Amino acid sequence: MPRVRYGHFLRMVKSLDEQKPMPRKFKPSVDIVIPVYNEAGVVEQTFAGLRAVADSLSYEFTFYYVNDGSQDGTSDSLAALAKTDHRVRAIELSRNFGHQAALTAGLDASSGDIVITMDADGQHPPEMIPQLLDLVRQGYDIVQTQRLDDAQPTSFKKWTSGLFYRLINLISGTHMIPGAADFRALTRQAVDALKAMPEYHRFLRGMISWIGFRIVILPYQPVERISGRSKYTLGKMTRLALDAIFSFSLAPLYIGLSMGAVLLFLALLEMIYVLSFWVTGRTSNLAPGWSSLMFVILIVGGMLMVLLGFIGVYVGYIFQEVKRRPVYVIKNGGKNG
Ligand code: UDP
Ligand code: MG
């Protein structure tokens, strides 16, 4: 595995929170959650890397591998891993539910004080784990890694990812961190907050921003996939982007309302235009029937669009209700102060 230089990263760590974090003193248990889909060729090798790092640290580790309905020998590889290391737990999903669902299954199964989620293909360097844990011990609730921009495998991925983050940050009320990877450390409190969001369409990178807490961004240089191909097909990526846009923004629903307003404004302009002919006594210059026809078209079109917009807004409100997100998340206080 290529070597990663950390001095470089440390300088780039920046806090999003004004408050100074409080260092944590206890020695927590750490769960590593790893979704896997058709990765039989790599799990053994990536686990060896992971174990080497885990064994060099004095935390109590548990590894939750979530097999997301793999059709290759992943299931057997995981069973073999669990035999060689009692800290490995394999969770088998009944079919392929997708990366975000598999991550959710892992978070639900975890019970450690700190949970780290990462990919199985070696692209998330396990050598960064000590640094993630250090930042949690410094008092951060979420240590979010961020892929360095020049590290995108293809210019197409770089371009689409850049466009996606610009768009979502424009239309959504939740700030999304560009290039955020599903490689992060979370405290139990942050995991519990995520678990309190029962929505079906899950875009964890957005949900992480939504729950709040003290978050720190750790940029990293991803390494090449050890073997095999990306399991994120264009279709899966598009679905993820749509999940993100539609579950974090109601802006598309306001399109009807804005278009209606534009049409009604045009109707008003047309009225002024026609009136100007009447006032200056040039009505003979108007084509017969044009003004009334235009007026009716613009008014009816505008009204329809506005009404559609109203329905859209109600649908948006219903959508927000059915997501059943908590109304707030408590950072501290509550039971026994
Ligand atoms: N993965 C998954 N279910 C899927 C697709 C991917 O569990 O339907 C896993 C995959 O095995 C890997 C991680 O999610 O551990 C990230 O996928 P991948 O490396 O293919 O994505 P990329 O790094 O190319 O964005
Ligand atoms: Mg990958």
Short mmCIF file of C-alpha atoms and ligand atoms in Angstrom, two decimals, residues 34-39 42-43 66-70 93 96-103 118-124 147 152-153 157 182 205 225 229-233 236-237, ligand 1:
data_model
loop_
_atom_site.label_atom_id
_atom_site.label_comp_id
_atom_site.label_asym_id
_atom_site.label_seq_id
_atom_site.Cartn_x
_atom_site.Cartn_y
_atom_site.Cartn_z
CA ILE A 34 -17.10 -1.70 6.58
CA PRO A 35 -19.73 -2.23 3.86
CA VAL A 36 -18.67 -4.80 1.28
CA TYR A 37 -20.14 -5.66 -2.08
CA ASN A 38 -18.39 -8.23 -4.26
CA GLU A 39 -14.98 -7.59 -2.70
CA VAL A 42 -9.63 -7.59 -1.40
CA VAL A 43 -11.17 -8.13 2.03
CA VAL A 66 -21.65 -5.65 6.29
CA ASN A 67 -21.98 -7.93 3.28
CA ASP A 68 -24.34 -6.05 1.01
CA GLY A 69 -25.69 -9.06 -0.90
CA SER A 70 -22.43 -9.95 -2.67
CA LEU A 93 -27.86 -8.47 4.16
CA ASN A 96 -27.82 -5.73 -2.42
CA PHE A 97 -29.38 -2.71 -0.69
CA GLY A 98 -26.66 -0.22 -1.61
CA HIS A 99 -23.70 1.35 0.15
CA GLN A 100 -25.69 3.82 2.30
CA ALA A 101 -28.07 1.10 3.51
CA ALA A 102 -25.14 -1.18 4.32
CA LEU A 103 -23.46 1.60 6.30
CA MET A 118 -14.64 3.00 5.89
CA ASP A 119 -14.56 1.18 2.54
CA ALA A 120 -13.33 -2.36 2.05
CA ASP A 121 -11.29 -1.70 -1.07
CA GLY A 122 -8.25 -0.10 0.58
CA GLN A 123 -9.03 3.40 -0.68
CA HIS A 124 -9.49 4.67 2.85
CA ARG A 147 -10.92 13.59 -0.57
CA GLN A 152 -10.44 12.20 -8.30
CA PRO A 153 -9.80 9.17 -10.48
CA LYS A 157 -15.86 12.19 -11.67
CA ASP A 182 -17.89 7.88 3.86
CA ARG A 205 -22.79 12.79 4.08
CA ARG A 225 -8.33 0.47 -5.21
CA ARG A 229 -13.62 -2.26 -10.02
CA SER A 230 -15.65 0.48 -8.41
CA LYS A 231 -19.05 -0.82 -7.33
CA TYR A 232 -20.48 2.64 -7.78
CA THR A 233 -21.86 2.43 -11.29
CA LYS A 236 -25.85 4.10 -8.47
CA MET A 237 -24.07 7.44 -8.39
N1 UDP B 1 -20.51 -1.05 -1.61
C1 UDP B 1 -21.60 -1.63 -0.99
N2 UDP B 1 -22.77 -1.76 -1.69
C2 UDP B 1 -22.90 -1.29 -2.97
C3 UDP B 1 -21.80 -0.63 -3.57
C4 UDP B 1 -20.61 -0.52 -2.85
O1 UDP B 1 -21.51 -2.08 0.16
O2 UDP B 1 -23.98 -1.44 -3.54
C5 UDP B 1 -19.24 -0.93 -0.85
C6 UDP B 1 -18.00 -1.38 -1.60
O3 UDP B 1 -17.75 -2.76 -1.42
C7 UDP B 1 -16.92 -0.51 -0.95
C8 UDP B 1 -17.66 0.77 -0.63
O4 UDP B 1 -19.04 0.43 -0.60
O5 UDP B 1 -16.44 -1.09 0.25
C9 UDP B 1 -17.41 1.86 -1.65
O6 UDP B 1 -17.68 1.40 -2.94
P1 UDP B 1 -16.69 1.61 -4.15
O7 UDP B 1 -15.28 1.44 -3.70
O8 UDP B 1 -17.12 0.72 -5.28
O9 UDP B 1 -16.99 3.12 -4.52
P2 UDP B 1 -15.94 4.23 -5.03
O10 UDP B 1 -14.79 4.19 -4.07
O11 UDP B 1 -15.55 3.82 -6.40
O12 UDP B 1 -16.71 5.50 -4.98
#
